PDB file of C-alpha atoms in Angstrom:
ATOM      1  CA  MET T   1      -0.036  -0.052   0.086  1.00  0.00           C
ATOM      2  CA  ALA T   2       1.622   3.518  -0.936  1.00  0.00           C
ATOM      3  CA  SER T   3       2.097   6.041   1.707  1.00  0.00           C
ATOM      4  CA  SER T   4      -0.914   8.121   0.522  1.00  0.00           C
ATOM      5  CA  ASP T   5      -3.443   5.166   0.847  1.00  0.00           C
ATOM      6  CA  LYS T   6      -2.081   4.598   4.408  1.00  0.00           C
ATOM      7  CA  GLN T   7      -3.367   8.440   5.003  1.00  0.00           C
ATOM      8  CA  THR T   8      -6.607   8.286   2.944  1.00  0.00           C
ATOM      9  CA  GLY T   9      -7.435   4.643   3.439  1.00  0.00           C
ATOM     10  CA  LYS T  10     -10.261   3.435   5.764  1.00  0.00           C
ATOM     11  CA  ASN T  11      -9.224   1.673   9.059  1.00  0.00           C
ATOM     12  CA  ARG T  12      -9.802  -1.907   8.707  1.00  0.00           C
ATOM     13  CA  ALA T  13     -10.393  -2.757  12.560  1.00  0.00           C
ATOM     14  CA  PHE T  14     -11.200  -1.028  15.730  1.00  0.00           C
ATOM     15  CA  GLY T  15      -7.763  -1.684  17.093  1.00  0.00           C
ATOM     16  CA  GLN T  16      -6.385   0.303  14.258  1.00  0.00           C
ATOM     17  CA  SER T  17      -8.563   3.037  14.844  1.00  0.00           C
ATOM     18  CA  LEU T  18      -7.766   3.096  18.418  1.00  0.00           C
ATOM     19  CA  GLN T  19      -4.065   3.186  17.809  1.00  0.00           C
ATOM     20  CA  HIS T  20      -4.616   6.164  15.573  1.00  0.00           C
ATOM     21  CA  ALA T  21      -6.314   8.093  18.266  1.00  0.00           C
ATOM     22  CA  LEU T  22      -3.768   7.036  21.116  1.00  0.00           C
ATOM     23  CA  ASP T  23      -1.298   8.555  18.565  1.00  0.00           C
ATOM     24  CA  GLY T  24      -3.079  11.762  18.494  1.00  0.00           C
ATOM     25  CA  LEU T  25      -3.238  11.998  22.099  1.00  0.00           C
ATOM     26  CA  LYS T  26       0.385  11.468  22.464  1.00  0.00           C
ATOM     27  CA  ALA T  27       1.175  13.920  20.003  1.00  0.00           C
ATOM     28  CA  LEU T  28      -1.140  16.417  21.752  1.00  0.00           C
ATOM     29  CA  TYR T  29       0.766  15.672  24.868  1.00  0.00           C
ATOM     30  CA  ARG T  30       4.228  15.803  23.234  1.00  0.00           C
ATOM     31  CA  TYR T  31       4.105  18.881  21.080  1.00  0.00           C
ATOM     32  CA  GLU T  32       1.191  21.160  22.669  1.00  0.00           C
ATOM     33  CA  ARG T  33       2.324  23.052  25.770  1.00  0.00           C
ATOM     34  CA  ASN T  34      -1.179  24.364  26.418  1.00  0.00           C
ATOM     35  CA  PHE T  35      -2.600  21.002  26.447  1.00  0.00           C
ATOM     36  CA  ARG T  36      -0.147  19.868  29.053  1.00  0.00           C
ATOM     37  CA  LYS T  37      -1.104  22.866  31.222  1.00  0.00           C
ATOM     38  CA  HIS T  38      -4.710  22.101  30.798  1.00  0.00           C
ATOM     39  CA  LEU T  39      -4.085  18.530  31.854  1.00  0.00           C
ATOM     40  CA  ILE T  40      -2.042  19.719  35.027  1.00  0.00           C
ATOM     41  CA  PHE T  41      -5.219  22.255  36.086  1.00  0.00           C
ATOM     42  CA  GLY T  42      -7.408  19.306  35.432  1.00  0.00           C
ATOM     43  CA  THR T  43      -5.523  16.932  37.447  1.00  0.00           C
ATOM     44  CA  LEU T  44      -5.407  19.713  40.378  1.00  0.00           C
ATOM     45  CA  ALA T  45      -9.193  20.348  40.064  1.00  0.00           C
ATOM     46  CA  VAL T  46      -9.665  16.306  40.479  1.00  0.00           C
ATOM     47  CA  LEU T  47      -7.412  16.195  43.496  1.00  0.00           C
ATOM     48  CA  ALA T  48      -9.234  19.182  45.080  1.00  0.00           C
ATOM     49  CA  GLY T  49     -12.698  17.183  44.143  1.00  0.00           C
ATOM     50  CA  ILE T  50     -11.466  14.172  46.077  1.00  0.00           C
ATOM     51  CA  ILE T  51     -10.085  16.132  48.854  1.00  0.00           C
ATOM     52  CA  LEU T  52     -13.571  18.063  49.192  1.00  0.00           C
ATOM     53  CA  GLN T  53     -15.514  14.759  48.696  1.00  0.00           C
ATOM     54  CA  LEU T  54     -17.754  16.310  45.802  1.00  0.00           C
ATOM     55  CA  THR T  55     -21.277  14.782  45.007  1.00  0.00           C
ATOM     56  CA  VAL T  56     -21.942  12.838  41.941  1.00  0.00           C
ATOM     57  CA  ASN T  57     -23.523  15.672  40.376  1.00  0.00           C
ATOM     58  CA  GLU T  58     -20.657  17.970  41.037  1.00  0.00           C
ATOM     59  CA  TRP T  59     -18.250  15.499  39.671  1.00  0.00           C
ATOM     60  CA  LEU T  60     -20.439  15.473  36.537  1.00  0.00           C
ATOM     61  CA  TRP T  61     -19.989  19.448  35.928  1.00  0.00           C
ATOM     62  CA  LEU T  62     -16.415  19.458  36.857  1.00  0.00           C
ATOM     63  CA  THR T  63     -15.477  16.503  34.543  1.00  0.00           C
ATOM     64  CA  LEU T  64     -17.634  18.213  31.929  1.00  0.00           C
ATOM     65  CA  ALA T  65     -15.723  21.262  32.174  1.00  0.00           C
ATOM     66  CA  ILE T  66     -12.309  19.551  32.121  1.00  0.00           C
ATOM     67  CA  PHE T  67     -12.998  17.698  29.233  1.00  0.00           C
ATOM     68  CA  LEU T  68     -14.574  20.368  27.375  1.00  0.00           C
ATOM     69  CA  VAL T  69     -11.266  22.436  27.734  1.00  0.00           C
ATOM     70  CA  LEU T  70      -9.323  19.391  26.640  1.00  0.00           C
ATOM     71  CA  ILE T  71     -11.542  19.092  23.467  1.00  0.00           C
ATOM     72  CA  ALA T  72     -11.408  22.864  22.636  1.00  0.00           C
ATOM     73  CA  GLU T  73      -7.714  22.480  22.958  1.00  0.00           C
ATOM     74  CA  THR T  74      -7.604  19.608  20.597  1.00  0.00           C
ATOM     75  CA  VAL T  75      -9.812  21.408  17.923  1.00  0.00           C
ATOM     76  CA  ASN T  76      -7.662  24.505  18.437  1.00  0.00           C
ATOM     77  CA  THR T  77      -4.469  22.460  17.577  1.00  0.00           C
ATOM     78  CA  ILE T  78      -6.204  20.840  14.615  1.00  0.00           C
ATOM     79  CA  VAL T  79      -7.194  24.339  13.088  1.00  0.00           C
ATOM     80  CA  GLU T  80      -3.694  25.607  13.627  1.00  0.00           C
ATOM     81  CA  ALA T  81      -2.119  22.705  11.872  1.00  0.00           C
ATOM     82  CA  VAL T  82      -4.412  22.570   8.739  1.00  0.00           C
ATOM     83  CA  VAL T  83      -4.170  26.528   8.445  1.00  0.00           C
ATOM     84  CA  ASP T  84      -0.182  26.231   8.693  1.00  0.00           C
ATOM     85  CA  LEU T  85      -0.407  23.288   6.201  1.00  0.00           C
ATOM     86  CA  VAL T  86      -2.696  25.199   3.672  1.00  0.00           C
ATOM     87  CA  VAL T  87      -0.997  28.694   3.960  1.00  0.00           C
ATOM     88  CA  GLY T  88       2.420  27.740   4.937  1.00  0.00           C
ATOM     89  CA  LYS T  89       4.555  30.759   6.036  1.00  0.00           C
ATOM     90  CA  ASN T  90       2.346  33.202   3.720  1.00  0.00           C
ATOM     91  CA  TYR T  91      -0.028  35.725   5.842  1.00  0.00           C
ATOM     92  CA  HIS T  92      -3.694  35.655   5.083  1.00  0.00           C
ATOM     93  CA  HIS T  93      -6.114  37.456   7.314  1.00  0.00           C
ATOM     94  CA  LEU T  94      -8.672  34.642   7.159  1.00  0.00           C
ATOM     95  CA  ALA T  95      -5.970  32.135   8.337  1.00  0.00           C
ATOM     96  CA  LYS T  96      -5.268  34.632  11.360  1.00  0.00           C
ATOM     97  CA  ARG T  97      -8.958  34.783  11.844  1.00  0.00           C
ATOM     98  CA  ALA T  98      -9.471  31.136  11.893  1.00  0.00           C
ATOM     99  CA  LYS T  99      -6.437  30.686  14.411  1.00  0.00           C
ATOM    100  CA  ASP T 100      -7.999  33.606  16.477  1.00  0.00           C
ATOM    101  CA  VAL T 101     -11.312  32.082  16.399  1.00  0.00           C
ATOM    102  CA  ALA T 102     -10.212  28.772  17.588  1.00  0.00           C
ATOM    103  CA  ALA T 103      -7.946  30.059  20.338  1.00  0.00           C
ATOM    104  CA  GLY T 104     -11.163  31.991  21.484  1.00  0.00           C
ATOM    105  CA  GLY T 105     -13.225  28.570  21.816  1.00  0.00           C
ATOM    106  CA  VAL T 106     -10.368  27.525  24.022  1.00  0.00           C
ATOM    107  CA  LEU T 107     -10.751  30.585  26.226  1.00  0.00           C
ATOM    108  CA  LEU T 108     -14.753  30.133  26.412  1.00  0.00           C
ATOM    109  CA  ALA T 109     -14.041  26.708  27.323  1.00  0.00           C
ATOM    110  CA  ALA T 110     -11.512  27.574  30.126  1.00  0.00           C
ATOM    111  CA  LEU T 111     -13.902  30.483  31.349  1.00  0.00           C
ATOM    112  CA  PHE T 112     -16.543  27.785  31.597  1.00  0.00           C
ATOM    113  CA  ALA T 113     -14.484  25.644  33.599  1.00  0.00           C
ATOM    114  CA  VAL T 114     -13.629  28.386  36.049  1.00  0.00           C
ATOM    115  CA  VAL T 115     -17.231  29.255  36.462  1.00  0.00           C
ATOM    116  CA  VAL T 116     -17.984  25.571  37.089  1.00  0.00           C
ATOM    117  CA  ALA T 117     -14.991  25.295  39.543  1.00  0.00           C
ATOM    118  CA  CYS T 118     -16.377  28.291  41.335  1.00  0.00           C
ATOM    119  CA  LEU T 119     -19.890  27.060  41.323  1.00  0.00           C
ATOM    120  CA  VAL T 120     -18.673  23.339  42.754  1.00  0.00           C
ATOM    121  CA  MET T 121     -15.851  24.287  44.614  1.00  0.00           C
ATOM    122  CA  LEU T 122     -16.740  26.991  46.776  1.00  0.00           C
ATOM    123  CA  PRO T 123     -19.841  25.149  48.137  1.00  0.00           C
ATOM    124  CA  ALA T 124     -18.017  22.012  48.895  1.00  0.00           C
ATOM    125  CA  LEU T 125     -15.344  24.231  50.503  1.00  0.00           C
ATOM    126  CA  ALA T 126     -18.016  25.857  52.573  1.00  0.00           C
ATOM    127  CA  ARG T 127     -19.402  22.243  53.608  1.00  0.00           C
ATOM    128  CA  TRP T 128     -15.934  21.969  55.596  1.00  0.00           C
ATOM    129  CA  PHE T 129     -16.608  24.810  57.831  1.00  0.00           C
TER     130      PHE T 129
END
């Protein structure tokens, strides 16, 4: 099979699809500093949730917020890579707009996570006192 067929061909088995997905997550972790930062903050939020003994409902909101930020960062990375591939080193205002909008999506997700953290953690913290 030619290398271009490997890139455009369909996966023949679930294991192959899973391996591609895991390769993508490894690339996110290895090459994307902001993804690693979001993982650290998400881990800290989970540790705080364990310490504060969150309820199931609070855990649902917290994990939604964490995964939303990670997914937004993933989409942002995709947009940046595709834009860079298409325009190369040339400047184009639409390329800038696409990258800015994708980054704005990450910011919105992060702001949502902060709001959720406040709404979940502050009452849980108050239960301690």
